[in-house]
Short mmCIF file of C-alpha atoms and ligand atoms in Angstrom, two decimals:
data_model
loop_
_atom_site.label_atom_id
_atom_site.label_comp_id
_atom_site.label_asym_id
_atom_site.label_seq_id
_atom_site.Cartn_x
_atom_site.Cartn_y
_atom_site.Cartn_z
CA MET A 16 -0.07 0.33 -0.06
CA THR A 17 1.85 3.07 -0.49
CA VAL A 18 0.72 6.16 1.41
CA THR A 19 -0.16 9.52 0.52
CA THR A 20 1.94 12.67 1.83
CA GLN A 21 0.73 14.55 -0.78
CA VAL A 22 -1.23 17.59 0.53
CA LEU A 23 -5.39 16.66 -1.14
CA GLU A 24 -7.39 19.90 -2.02
CA LEU A 25 -10.83 19.59 -2.28
CA LYS A 26 -13.21 20.58 -3.97
CA LEU A 27 -17.14 21.24 -4.06
CA PHE A 28 -19.15 19.09 -7.02
CA ILE A 29 -21.77 21.34 -8.35
CA ASP A 30 -23.94 20.87 -11.82
CA GLY A 31 -20.85 18.69 -12.46
CA GLU A 32 -17.93 21.11 -11.78
CA TRP A 33 -15.48 21.04 -9.15
CA ARG A 34 -15.24 24.56 -7.57
CA LEU A 35 -13.84 25.66 -4.03
CA SER A 36 -16.74 28.06 -2.12
CA THR A 37 -16.12 31.83 -1.81
CA ASN A 38 -15.85 31.78 1.29
CA PRO A 39 -11.93 32.31 2.23
CA ASP A 40 -12.67 30.41 5.78
CA THR A 41 -11.21 26.03 5.28
CA ASN A 42 -10.99 22.99 6.85
CA LYS A 43 -8.07 21.55 7.66
CA VAL A 44 -8.53 17.45 8.34
CA ILE A 45 -5.85 15.89 10.26
CA ASN A 46 -4.90 12.03 10.67
CA PRO A 47 -6.32 11.02 13.36
CA ALA A 48 -3.48 8.17 14.33
CA ASN A 49 -0.30 11.32 13.62
CA GLY A 50 -1.72 14.81 13.40
CA GLU A 51 -0.88 15.50 10.67
CA LEU A 52 -2.55 17.56 7.82
CA ILE A 53 -4.00 15.57 4.82
CA ALA A 54 -7.07 17.57 3.19
CA ILE A 55 -7.61 21.15 2.82
CA ALA A 56 -11.89 21.46 2.71
CA PRO A 57 -13.83 24.53 1.65
CA ARG A 58 -16.70 24.90 3.54
CA ALA A 59 -19.27 26.46 1.38
CA THR A 60 -21.32 29.44 1.90
CA ILE A 61 -26.16 29.17 1.88
CA GLU A 62 -25.76 30.95 -1.23
CA GLU A 63 -23.68 27.70 -2.78
CA THR A 64 -25.89 25.07 -0.46
CA ASN A 65 -29.57 26.52 -1.96
CA GLU A 66 -27.21 26.44 -5.32
CA ALA A 67 -27.36 22.42 -4.90
CA ILE A 68 -30.27 22.10 -4.03
CA LYS A 69 -31.95 24.28 -7.19
CA VAL A 70 -29.77 21.93 -9.31
CA ALA A 71 -30.44 18.90 -7.27
CA LYS A 72 -34.23 20.11 -7.64
CA ALA A 73 -33.40 21.00 -11.68
CA THR A 74 -31.98 18.38 -12.24
CA PHE A 75 -34.51 15.78 -11.08
CA GLU A 76 -37.43 17.68 -12.32
CA SER A 77 -35.39 17.57 -16.04
CA GLY A 78 -35.67 13.85 -15.91
CA VAL A 79 -32.44 13.17 -17.13
CA TRP A 80 -32.03 10.47 -13.96
CA SER A 81 -35.57 10.41 -12.95
CA LYS A 82 -37.24 9.54 -15.54
CA ILE A 83 -34.97 6.73 -16.62
CA SER A 84 -35.25 3.82 -17.34
CA ALA A 85 -34.90 1.69 -13.80
CA GLN A 86 -31.84 -1.30 -16.19
CA GLU A 87 -30.40 2.04 -17.77
CA ARG A 88 -29.89 3.02 -13.56
CA SER A 89 -29.26 -0.16 -12.97
CA ALA A 90 -25.81 -0.19 -14.87
CA TYR A 91 -25.03 3.20 -13.29
CA LEU A 92 -24.90 1.54 -9.95
CA LEU A 93 -23.17 -1.26 -11.83
CA LYS A 94 -20.51 0.73 -13.20
CA ILE A 95 -18.84 2.43 -9.50
CA ALA A 96 -19.56 -0.77 -8.08
CA ASP A 97 -16.58 -1.94 -10.34
CA LEU A 98 -14.77 1.03 -10.23
CA ILE A 99 -15.17 0.82 -5.59
CA ASP A 100 -13.02 -2.57 -6.71
CA GLU A 101 -10.93 -1.10 -9.30
CA LYS A 102 -10.48 1.96 -6.37
CA HIS A 103 -10.59 -0.28 -3.87
CA ASP A 104 -6.53 0.19 -1.77
CA GLU A 105 -6.68 3.44 -2.71
CA LEU A 106 -10.08 3.80 -1.07
CA VAL A 107 -9.05 2.19 1.70
CA GLU A 108 -5.82 4.10 2.72
CA LEU A 109 -7.94 7.13 2.59
CA GLU A 110 -10.59 6.16 4.83
CA ILE A 111 -7.40 4.64 7.14
CA LYS A 112 -5.77 7.20 7.23
CA ASP A 113 -8.81 10.04 7.15
CA ASN A 114 -10.59 8.64 10.48
CA GLY A 115 -7.67 6.68 11.89
CA LYS A 116 -9.72 2.52 11.56
CA ILE A 117 -7.85 -0.15 10.78
CA LYS A 118 -6.93 -1.63 8.37
CA ALA A 119 -8.77 -4.98 8.43
CA GLU A 120 -11.95 -2.85 9.16
CA ALA A 121 -11.92 0.11 5.70
CA ASP A 122 -11.30 -3.70 3.39
CA ILE A 123 -14.77 -4.38 4.94
CA ASP A 124 -15.66 -1.20 4.44
CA ILE A 125 -15.28 -0.41 0.80
CA ASP A 126 -16.19 -4.22 0.04
CA ASP A 127 -19.60 -3.40 1.10
CA ALA A 128 -20.11 -0.30 0.17
CA ALA A 129 -18.87 -2.08 -3.16
CA SER A 130 -22.29 -4.88 -2.42
CA CYS A 131 -24.02 -2.15 -1.58
CA PHE A 132 -24.28 -1.04 -4.99
CA ARG A 133 -24.41 -4.49 -6.86
CA TYR A 134 -27.22 -5.16 -3.76
CA TYR A 135 -29.59 -2.05 -5.18
CA ALA A 136 -28.67 -2.50 -8.69
CA GLY A 137 -30.49 -6.28 -8.31
CA LEU A 138 -33.17 -4.64 -6.40
CA ILE A 139 -34.51 -2.02 -8.78
CA ARG A 140 -34.45 -4.30 -12.09
CA THR A 141 -37.45 -6.30 -9.54
CA PRO A 142 -41.33 -5.97 -9.20
CA ASP A 143 -42.91 -3.69 -6.44
CA GLY A 144 -44.99 -2.68 -7.93
CA GLU A 145 -48.91 -3.46 -6.69
CA THR A 146 -52.51 -5.01 -9.00
CA TYR A 147 -56.27 -4.96 -6.69
CA HIS A 148 -58.70 -6.89 -7.56
CA VAL A 149 -61.37 -3.68 -7.19
CA ALA A 150 -65.60 -4.09 -9.19
CA ASP A 151 -66.08 -3.86 -13.09
CA PRO A 152 -64.95 -1.55 -14.25
CA LEU A 153 -62.87 -0.42 -12.76
CA GLN A 154 -58.56 -1.05 -12.88
CA ALA A 155 -56.54 -0.19 -9.18
CA MET A 156 -52.77 -0.58 -9.16
CA VAL A 157 -49.55 1.18 -7.46
CA VAL A 158 -46.38 2.33 -8.19
CA ARG A 159 -43.71 3.38 -7.09
CA GLU A 160 -41.97 7.20 -7.95
CA PRO A 161 -38.25 8.91 -7.23
CA VAL A 162 -38.58 11.56 -4.02
CA GLY A 163 -37.02 13.91 -6.15
CA VAL A 164 -34.06 16.42 -4.48
CA THR A 165 -33.17 13.83 -1.47
CA GLY A 166 -30.36 15.85 0.65
CA LEU A 167 -27.57 13.13 2.73
CA ILE A 168 -26.52 14.36 5.97
CA VAL A 169 -23.70 11.88 7.18
CA PRO A 170 -21.13 10.66 9.99
CA TRP A 171 -17.46 11.12 10.88
CA ASN A 172 -17.52 7.10 12.57
CA PHE A 173 -18.08 5.13 8.12
CA PRO A 174 -17.89 8.06 5.76
CA PHE A 175 -17.57 5.39 2.51
CA LEU A 176 -20.40 3.11 3.49
CA MET A 177 -22.05 5.19 5.50
CA SER A 178 -22.82 7.46 2.48
CA VAL A 179 -23.48 4.58 0.42
CA TRP A 180 -25.88 2.82 1.93
CA LYS A 181 -27.59 5.83 0.94
CA PHE A 182 -26.91 6.62 -2.37
CA ALA A 183 -27.05 3.10 -3.77
CA PRO A 184 -30.94 3.43 -2.56
CA ALA A 185 -31.03 6.78 -3.27
CA LEU A 186 -30.03 6.64 -6.87
CA ALA A 187 -32.24 3.49 -7.84
CA ALA A 188 -35.54 4.71 -7.03
CA GLY A 189 -34.85 7.86 -9.51
CA ASN A 190 -33.90 10.94 -6.56
CA THR A 191 -31.38 13.97 -7.43
CA ILE A 192 -28.77 14.08 -4.54
CA VAL A 193 -26.56 16.73 -2.71
CA TYR A 194 -24.70 15.12 -0.80
CA LYS A 195 -22.94 16.47 3.14
CA PRO A 196 -20.34 14.28 4.02
CA ALA A 197 -18.97 15.45 8.19
CA GLU A 198 -16.85 18.29 7.94
CA VAL A 199 -13.97 16.14 10.12
CA THR A 200 -14.07 12.74 6.49
CA PRO A 201 -14.51 14.52 3.23
CA VAL A 202 -11.37 12.27 2.32
CA THR A 203 -13.48 9.57 0.82
CA ALA A 204 -16.43 11.34 0.54
CA THR A 205 -15.27 13.41 -2.32
CA LYS A 206 -13.64 10.01 -3.96
CA LEU A 207 -17.71 8.21 -3.86
CA ILE A 208 -18.78 11.72 -6.39
CA GLU A 209 -16.06 11.30 -8.62
CA ILE A 210 -16.32 7.34 -8.69
CA ILE A 211 -20.22 8.71 -9.48
CA ASP A 212 -18.79 10.90 -12.01
CA GLU A 213 -16.72 8.50 -13.76
CA ALA A 214 -19.17 6.09 -14.46
CA GLY A 215 -21.16 8.54 -16.12
CA VAL A 216 -23.86 9.81 -14.33
CA PRO A 217 -25.26 12.52 -15.82
CA LYS A 218 -24.22 16.32 -14.19
CA GLY A 219 -26.43 17.59 -11.58
CA VAL A 220 -27.79 14.48 -10.18
CA VAL A 221 -25.18 14.03 -7.68
CA ASN A 222 -23.71 17.84 -5.48
CA LEU A 223 -21.19 17.14 -3.01
CA VAL A 224 -21.27 20.71 -0.33
CA LEU A 225 -18.62 20.43 2.18
CA GLY A 226 -18.94 22.90 5.34
CA GLN A 227 -20.74 22.66 9.07
CA GLY A 228 -23.36 21.22 9.99
CA SER A 229 -24.72 24.02 11.62
CA ILE A 230 -24.18 25.54 8.51
CA ILE A 231 -24.73 23.49 5.31
CA GLY A 232 -26.61 20.84 7.40
CA GLU A 233 -28.94 22.60 8.86
CA THR A 234 -29.40 25.01 5.38
CA ILE A 235 -30.79 21.21 3.60
CA ALA A 236 -32.86 20.63 6.82
CA ARG A 237 -34.72 23.60 6.10
CA SER A 238 -35.59 24.05 2.60
CA HIS A 239 -38.92 24.25 1.31
CA ASP A 240 -36.68 22.78 -2.47
CA VAL A 241 -35.56 19.71 -0.32
CA ASP A 242 -38.46 16.97 -0.31
CA MET A 243 -36.60 14.00 1.87
CA VAL A 244 -33.34 14.25 4.58
CA SER A 245 -31.79 10.83 4.90
CA PHE A 246 -29.46 11.62 8.15
CA THR A 247 -27.54 9.42 10.46
CA GLY A 248 -25.46 11.01 13.68
CA SER A 249 -26.68 12.06 16.90
CA THR A 250 -29.80 11.88 18.08
CA GLU A 251 -28.49 15.50 19.01
CA VAL A 252 -28.84 16.58 16.03
CA GLY A 253 -31.60 14.16 14.21
CA ARG A 254 -33.54 15.90 16.69
CA ASN A 255 -32.75 18.93 15.87
CA ILE A 256 -33.38 18.24 12.28
CA MET A 257 -37.56 16.66 12.53
CA ARG A 258 -37.79 20.38 13.20
CA ASN A 259 -36.48 21.91 10.71
CA ALA A 260 -38.23 19.66 8.10
CA ALA A 261 -40.99 20.40 9.42
CA GLY A 262 -41.19 23.68 7.36
CA ASN A 263 -42.07 21.86 4.61
CA LEU A 264 -42.97 18.23 6.23
CA LYS A 265 -40.37 16.96 4.06
CA LYS A 266 -39.58 12.94 4.57
CA ILE A 267 -36.74 12.09 7.30
CA SER A 268 -35.41 8.66 7.43
CA LEU A 269 -32.70 9.66 10.51
CA GLU A 270 -30.71 6.51 11.96
CA LEU A 271 -29.97 8.02 15.28
CA GLY A 272 -26.80 6.34 18.49
CA GLY A 273 -27.16 4.02 20.97
CA LYS A 274 -25.83 2.74 23.90
CA SER A 275 -26.70 -1.36 23.06
CA PRO A 276 -27.31 -4.23 25.73
CA ASN A 277 -25.32 -6.85 25.37
CA ILE A 278 -26.53 -9.81 27.31
CA ILE A 279 -24.05 -13.21 28.68
CA PHE A 280 -26.20 -16.03 30.25
CA ALA A 281 -24.19 -18.64 32.40
CA ASP A 282 -24.68 -21.03 29.90
CA ALA A 283 -23.60 -19.38 27.31
CA ASP A 284 -19.93 -20.70 26.35
CA PHE A 285 -17.41 -18.87 27.93
CA GLU A 286 -14.95 -18.06 25.03
CA THR A 287 -17.04 -16.74 22.92
CA ALA A 288 -18.81 -14.79 25.70
CA VAL A 289 -15.57 -12.31 26.44
CA ASP A 290 -14.33 -12.78 21.89
CA HIS A 291 -17.30 -10.99 20.69
CA ALA A 292 -17.84 -9.28 23.68
CA LEU A 293 -14.98 -7.40 23.26
CA VAL A 294 -15.69 -7.32 19.62
CA GLY A 295 -18.68 -5.87 20.18
CA ILE A 296 -18.04 -2.99 21.68
CA PHE A 297 -14.10 -1.69 20.67
CA TYR A 298 -14.13 -2.48 16.77
CA GLY A 299 -14.07 0.28 15.54
CA SER A 300 -12.45 2.23 18.92
CA GLY A 301 -16.04 2.20 19.84
CA GLN A 302 -16.78 5.01 17.13
CA VAL A 303 -19.99 2.62 16.01
CA CYS A 304 -23.39 3.14 16.91
CA SER A 305 -24.47 0.36 17.75
CA ALA A 306 -21.55 -1.11 20.04
CA GLY A 307 -22.18 -3.56 21.96
CA SER A 308 -21.56 -0.38 24.67
CA ARG A 309 -23.57 -2.19 28.25
CA ILE A 310 -22.02 -5.49 28.59
CA ILE A 311 -25.35 -7.04 31.27
CA VAL A 312 -23.62 -10.59 32.75
CA GLU A 313 -25.50 -12.77 34.61
CA GLU A 314 -24.37 -12.71 38.18
CA THR A 315 -22.37 -16.99 39.18
CA ILE A 316 -19.67 -15.63 36.34
CA TYR A 317 -20.11 -11.75 37.08
CA ASP A 318 -15.98 -11.74 38.53
CA HIS A 319 -15.19 -14.51 35.72
CA PHE A 320 -16.02 -12.60 32.68
CA VAL A 321 -14.59 -9.05 33.67
CA GLU A 322 -11.48 -11.08 35.03
CA GLU A 323 -11.18 -12.82 31.20
CA PHE A 324 -12.40 -9.86 29.86
CA ILE A 325 -10.65 -6.94 31.02
CA ARG A 326 -7.31 -8.70 30.90
CA ARG A 327 -8.45 -9.82 26.87
CA ALA A 328 -8.64 -6.58 26.82
CA LYS A 329 -5.40 -4.92 28.01
CA ASN A 330 -4.07 -7.11 25.25
CA ILE A 331 -5.30 -4.62 22.18
CA LYS A 332 -2.38 -3.96 19.97
CA VAL A 333 -3.79 -0.09 19.37
CA GLY A 334 -2.12 2.21 16.73
CA PRO A 335 -2.24 4.03 13.79
CA GLY A 336 -4.78 2.19 10.64
CA LEU A 337 -1.85 1.55 8.40
CA ALA A 338 0.50 -0.33 11.05
CA GLU A 339 0.87 -3.92 10.75
CA GLY A 340 -0.72 -5.32 13.66
CA SER A 341 -3.01 -2.80 15.12
CA GLU A 342 -5.97 -3.96 16.52
CA MET A 343 -7.83 -0.96 17.79
CA GLY A 344 -7.35 2.07 16.06
CA ALA A 345 -6.86 6.15 16.73
CA ILE A 346 -10.45 8.30 17.66
CA VAL A 347 -11.91 10.64 14.80
CA SER A 348 -10.11 14.06 16.77
CA GLU A 349 -8.99 15.91 18.82
CA SER A 350 -12.03 16.66 19.89
CA GLN A 351 -13.82 13.59 20.56
CA LEU A 352 -10.73 12.18 22.58
CA LYS A 353 -11.54 15.31 24.39
CA ASN A 354 -15.63 13.72 25.19
CA ILE A 355 -13.96 9.84 25.10
CA LEU A 356 -11.43 11.63 28.80
CA GLU A 357 -14.09 13.59 29.50
CA TYR A 358 -16.63 10.85 30.38
CA ILE A 359 -13.99 8.26 31.89
CA GLU A 360 -14.12 11.74 34.50
CA ILE A 361 -17.31 11.36 34.93
CA GLY A 362 -17.37 7.58 35.62
CA LYS A 363 -14.47 8.00 38.25
CA LYS A 364 -16.76 10.84 40.14
CA GLU A 365 -20.10 8.92 39.39
CA GLY A 366 -18.78 6.57 41.79
CA ALA A 367 -17.84 3.30 39.35
CA THR A 368 -14.91 1.56 39.07
CA LEU A 369 -12.80 1.71 36.82
CA ALA A 370 -11.65 -1.89 36.55
CA SER A 371 -8.82 -1.18 33.37
CA GLY A 372 -8.08 1.39 30.61
CA GLY A 373 -8.78 5.35 31.60
CA ASN A 374 -5.78 7.35 29.78
CA ARG A 375 -5.04 8.00 27.26
CA ILE A 376 -2.19 6.12 24.80
CA THR A 377 0.74 8.60 24.41
CA GLU A 378 3.43 5.64 24.31
CA ASN A 379 5.78 4.50 20.91
CA GLY A 380 5.10 7.02 18.98
CA LEU A 381 1.17 7.75 18.71
CA ASP A 382 1.12 11.30 21.52
CA LYS A 383 0.77 12.90 18.54
CA GLY A 384 -2.39 10.81 17.17
CA PHE A 385 -5.89 10.71 19.76
CA PHE A 386 -4.88 7.17 20.98
CA VAL A 387 -7.26 5.39 24.29
CA GLU A 388 -7.17 2.49 25.61
CA PRO A 389 -9.51 -0.21 25.10
CA THR A 390 -11.13 0.89 28.89
CA VAL A 391 -13.82 -1.06 31.43
CA PHE A 392 -16.33 0.93 34.07
CA VAL A 393 -17.84 -2.22 37.02
CA ASP A 394 -19.69 -1.95 40.24
CA VAL A 395 -22.10 0.70 37.98
CA THR A 396 -26.21 1.50 38.63
CA PRO A 397 -28.57 2.36 36.12
CA GLU A 398 -28.47 6.45 36.71
CA MET A 399 -25.26 6.91 36.46
CA ARG A 400 -24.09 8.75 33.28
CA ILE A 401 -21.98 6.69 32.05
CA VAL A 402 -24.28 3.71 31.80
CA LYS A 403 -27.17 6.25 29.97
CA GLU A 404 -26.03 8.25 27.33
CA GLU A 405 -23.23 7.70 24.45
CA ILE A 406 -20.00 7.48 25.34
CA PHE A 407 -18.32 6.75 21.75
CA GLY A 408 -15.74 5.29 22.38
CA PRO A 409 -13.21 2.08 23.35
CA VAL A 410 -14.98 2.52 26.65
CA ALA A 411 -17.58 -0.45 28.34
CA VAL A 412 -20.04 -0.82 31.45
CA ILE A 413 -21.10 -4.60 33.00
CA GLN A 414 -23.31 -4.94 34.82
CA LYS A 415 -24.45 -7.41 36.35
CA PHE A 416 -27.86 -9.54 36.58
CA LYS A 417 -30.44 -12.75 38.87
CA ASP A 418 -32.39 -13.68 36.05
CA GLU A 419 -34.51 -13.00 32.74
CA GLU A 420 -36.28 -11.00 33.36
CA GLU A 421 -33.71 -8.76 35.06
CA ALA A 422 -31.48 -8.41 32.72
CA VAL A 423 -34.42 -7.78 29.79
CA LYS A 424 -35.47 -4.40 32.67
CA LEU A 425 -32.14 -3.84 33.04
CA ALA A 426 -31.04 -4.30 28.98
CA ASN A 427 -34.63 -2.18 27.52
CA ASN A 428 -33.34 0.38 31.06
CA THR A 429 -32.55 3.27 27.83
CA ILE A 430 -33.71 5.87 25.48
CA TYR A 431 -32.20 4.03 22.79
CA GLY A 432 -32.82 0.80 20.63
CA LEU A 433 -30.69 0.03 18.42
CA ALA A 434 -29.16 -3.03 19.19
CA GLY A 435 -29.04 -5.72 21.21
CA GLY A 436 -27.14 -8.99 22.02
CA VAL A 437 -27.99 -12.67 23.69
CA PHE A 438 -25.12 -14.81 24.49
CA THR A 439 -27.06 -18.17 26.04
CA SER A 440 -26.34 -22.00 24.75
CA ASP A 441 -30.36 -22.50 25.82
CA GLY A 442 -32.42 -21.47 22.63
CA ALA A 443 -35.57 -20.72 23.09
CA LYS A 444 -34.42 -18.44 26.14
CA ALA A 445 -32.24 -16.20 22.88
CA MET A 446 -35.49 -16.23 21.02
CA ARG A 447 -37.31 -15.41 24.42
CA VAL A 448 -34.57 -12.79 25.20
CA ILE A 449 -34.06 -11.40 22.47
CA LYS A 450 -37.90 -10.32 21.40
CA GLN A 451 -38.03 -8.73 24.36
CA VAL A 452 -35.25 -6.60 23.64
CA ARG A 453 -36.64 -3.64 22.40
CA ALA A 454 -34.11 -3.16 19.44
CA GLY A 455 -34.12 -2.85 15.92
CA ILE A 456 -30.62 -5.12 14.49
CA THR A 457 -30.72 -7.77 17.20
CA TRP A 458 -27.71 -10.89 17.83
CA ILE A 459 -28.24 -14.33 19.30
CA ASN A 460 -24.63 -16.02 20.62
CA THR A 461 -23.04 -13.19 17.86
CA TYR A 462 -22.56 -9.35 17.80
CA GLY A 463 -21.99 -7.17 14.40
CA PRO A 464 -22.52 -8.84 11.06
CA THR A 465 -25.41 -7.20 9.58
CA TYR A 466 -26.26 -7.48 5.38
CA ASN A 467 -27.22 -5.51 2.80
CA GLU A 468 -30.01 -7.25 2.00
CA ALA A 469 -31.07 -6.74 5.77
CA PRO A 470 -33.55 -3.70 7.18
CA TRP A 471 -31.22 -1.08 9.81
CA HIS A 472 -33.90 0.10 11.54
CA GLY A 473 -33.85 2.37 15.49
CA TYR A 474 -36.78 1.86 18.05
CA LYS A 475 -37.67 4.73 20.30
CA GLN A 476 -34.60 6.99 19.88
CA SER A 477 -32.57 6.00 17.85
CA GLY A 478 -33.88 6.81 14.68
CA ILE A 479 -37.07 7.26 12.22
CA GLY A 480 -37.25 4.02 9.40
CA SER A 481 -35.01 1.98 8.33
CA SER A 482 -31.58 1.85 6.02
CA LEU A 483 -30.58 -1.19 3.73
CA GLY A 484 -32.71 -3.68 2.39
CA THR A 485 -35.63 -3.62 0.19
CA PHE A 486 -37.42 -1.12 2.94
CA GLY A 487 -33.91 1.07 2.57
CA LEU A 488 -35.87 1.07 -1.22
CA ASP A 489 -38.53 2.18 0.43
CA GLU A 490 -37.90 5.42 1.69
CA PHE A 491 -35.89 7.10 -0.98
CA GLN A 492 -39.84 6.12 -3.22
CA GLU A 493 -42.95 7.76 -2.59
CA VAL A 494 -46.11 5.35 -3.69
CA LYS A 495 -48.94 6.53 -5.68
CA GLN A 496 -52.33 4.67 -6.38
CA ILE A 497 -53.59 4.50 -10.02
CA ASN A 498 -57.64 3.85 -10.47
CA ILE A 499 -57.99 3.15 -14.52
CA SER A 500 -61.45 3.69 -15.44
CA LEU A 501 -61.98 0.04 -18.53
CA ASN A 502 -64.85 2.74 -19.44
CA VAL A 503 -64.88 5.84 -20.37
CA GLY A 504 -67.90 7.78 -18.63
CA PRO A 505 -69.29 9.99 -16.92
CA THR A 506 -70.80 8.94 -13.01
CA GLY A 507 -74.20 9.93 -13.55
CA TRP A 508 -74.56 10.95 -9.56
CA PHE A 509 -75.18 14.58 -10.04
CA SER A 510 -78.38 14.52 -12.33
CA ASN A 511 -77.33 16.50 -16.08
CA HIS A 512 -81.00 18.82 -15.31
P1 NAP B 24 -23.41 15.04 13.87
O1 NAP B 24 -22.42 15.63 15.40
O2 NAP B 24 -25.09 14.49 15.15
O3 NAP B 24 -22.87 14.68 12.32
C1 NAP B 24 -23.32 14.16 11.99
C2 NAP B 24 -23.43 14.94 10.95
O4 NAP B 24 -25.02 15.21 10.69
C3 NAP B 24 -22.37 15.55 10.11
O5 NAP B 24 -22.00 15.69 8.62
C4 NAP B 24 -22.85 16.57 11.21
O6 NAP B 24 -21.24 17.77 10.51
C5 NAP B 24 -24.20 17.13 10.66
N1 NAP B 24 -24.89 17.87 11.48
C6 NAP B 24 -24.43 18.53 12.74
N2 NAP B 24 -25.08 19.20 12.92
C7 NAP B 24 -26.69 19.36 12.25
C8 NAP B 24 -27.53 20.51 12.12
N3 NAP B 24 -27.55 21.09 13.09
N4 NAP B 24 -28.17 20.16 10.85
C9 NAP B 24 -28.00 19.24 10.91
N5 NAP B 24 -26.83 18.37 10.33
C10 NAP B 24 -25.64 18.95 10.94
O7 NAP B 24 -22.62 13.12 14.51
P2 NAP B 24 -21.53 12.76 14.85
O8 NAP B 24 -20.22 13.20 15.78
O9 NAP B 24 -20.32 12.75 12.86
O10 NAP B 24 -21.42 11.51 15.05
C11 NAP B 24 -22.25 10.10 15.83
C12 NAP B 24 -22.70 9.48 15.95
O11 NAP B 24 -23.47 9.06 15.15
C13 NAP B 24 -23.22 8.88 16.58
O12 NAP B 24 -24.49 9.12 18.04
C14 NAP B 24 -23.35 7.63 16.50
O13 NAP B 24 -24.42 6.89 17.00
C15 NAP B 24 -24.40 8.32 15.30
N6 NAP B 24 -24.09 6.41 13.92
C16 NAP B 24 -25.58 6.19 13.92
C17 NAP B 24 -25.80 5.21 12.71
C18 NAP B 24 -26.47 4.55 12.77
O14 NAP B 24 -27.10 4.26 11.77
N7 NAP B 24 -28.08 4.78 13.58
C19 NAP B 24 -24.50 4.95 11.83
C20 NAP B 24 -23.69 5.89 12.38
C21 NAP B 24 -23.25 6.31 13.82
P3 NAP B 24 -20.44 18.84 10.89
O15 NAP B 24 -18.90 18.38 9.63
O16 NAP B 24 -20.24 19.97 11.63
O17 NAP B 24 -20.11 18.09 12.72
MG1 MG B 25 -19.96 16.11 14.61
#
């Protein structure tokens, strides 16, 4: 893998043209593994954002994308997937430098992204309408149509993949796009647009507006020319988007935060449970919306579990994503690092026992990057902030339960409902418990795997609507009933004097 050293100069992409912003203020993009400047990104103005929206609206109405056949759009999506595969190594390298994740994680993200485009390329060619048996002389049917101008706002934890989860169904359905990636990770976002352009997607269909959420995100969410906002990010910003979307009652799809429970029963395969619980919280340095950040363990194995979990957590090799042997990468930014360290202090003040980790790592040349030890808290109570709030870092809290009822009660004691896991060798108990967990993405005797074919869906304050699968396509479509008379003539309802 080649490591590029040159600082990238990113641009906006509006109506098929790459250009800088009129705003002289720029955003400096840092490699979180070593603090080096990797890119300079423009910060678009409200006017430029509105211009991108206008272009997306005019392009939608022109029909160059919305009115072409599904076969044609599908062919573009397949071409995009091929280009992602072709540029796999470059994308992986850029994602690592932009986000700080390790190579094995970035490899999965880029492969999944190509697969996601292929999935929607296929799905859009399958039958999706309905007809109804109604009385003669009528024929009734339902057809699906694109929503129109979609605003896609994404976070920094899976910059490329989270974007693709939106782009693939949005494009498949025939929508046009105004895209705002996170300021901390705009690099592979730019590459995605380059790829879509290279695949020959007509100009104006995708528009990239780089800059601050408080300016660009707000403008997109408020605009009456935007028909839908698909947002992935924090619950707090999601709430704000919902409020701003009310002006024109635009469609919203929100994939938000989590504080997901991972329930471990005493009869679980012990090694499996420990191993998956580690992956559940420390994959992606814990910067994963579905992270199993609350580990809930049956009291008879609690001490043994905690001991083994900590032993394994201490062994995790933390280091730069591009360095051989790194098992857990950097925290995305200095401000996220600060948040995480603050939460660790809060945990200590609240009276929880810091059982392992808890510090920034500065040895072995990691001092210029943002690295945190895998951290474990025990002796926690449900009222503690570290148990209730999403930390979004490598910090696990381990809770204790007596019986099945208490396990479910603890699991559901949260405002969130994104994910959850249960480990047990009793099949009936596994199903009984998982069905009671109020969350959309769940696992039995594993933690983490999901598929482009299945819906990604948050209950409660983890979101509204779904990503992926057929459900993810539905979000980007309107449904229309068409009733056709097969006997053209007056109704005779009103007398004709
Ligand atoms: P965030 O702060 O909510 O930001 C997400 C995106 O929204 C960024 O592009 C951000 O722009 C933008 N934004 C900020 N303020 C905005 C506003 N007022 N209006 C419109 N857009 C605005 O989230 P984050 O810190 O990037 O990501 C972490 C969060 O994402 C966590 O809570 C995590 O659980 C959640 N997440 C959820 C899922 C899921 O599928 N459920 C997946 C991944 C992540 P800036 O560039 O200015 O920040
Ligand atoms: Mg943010």
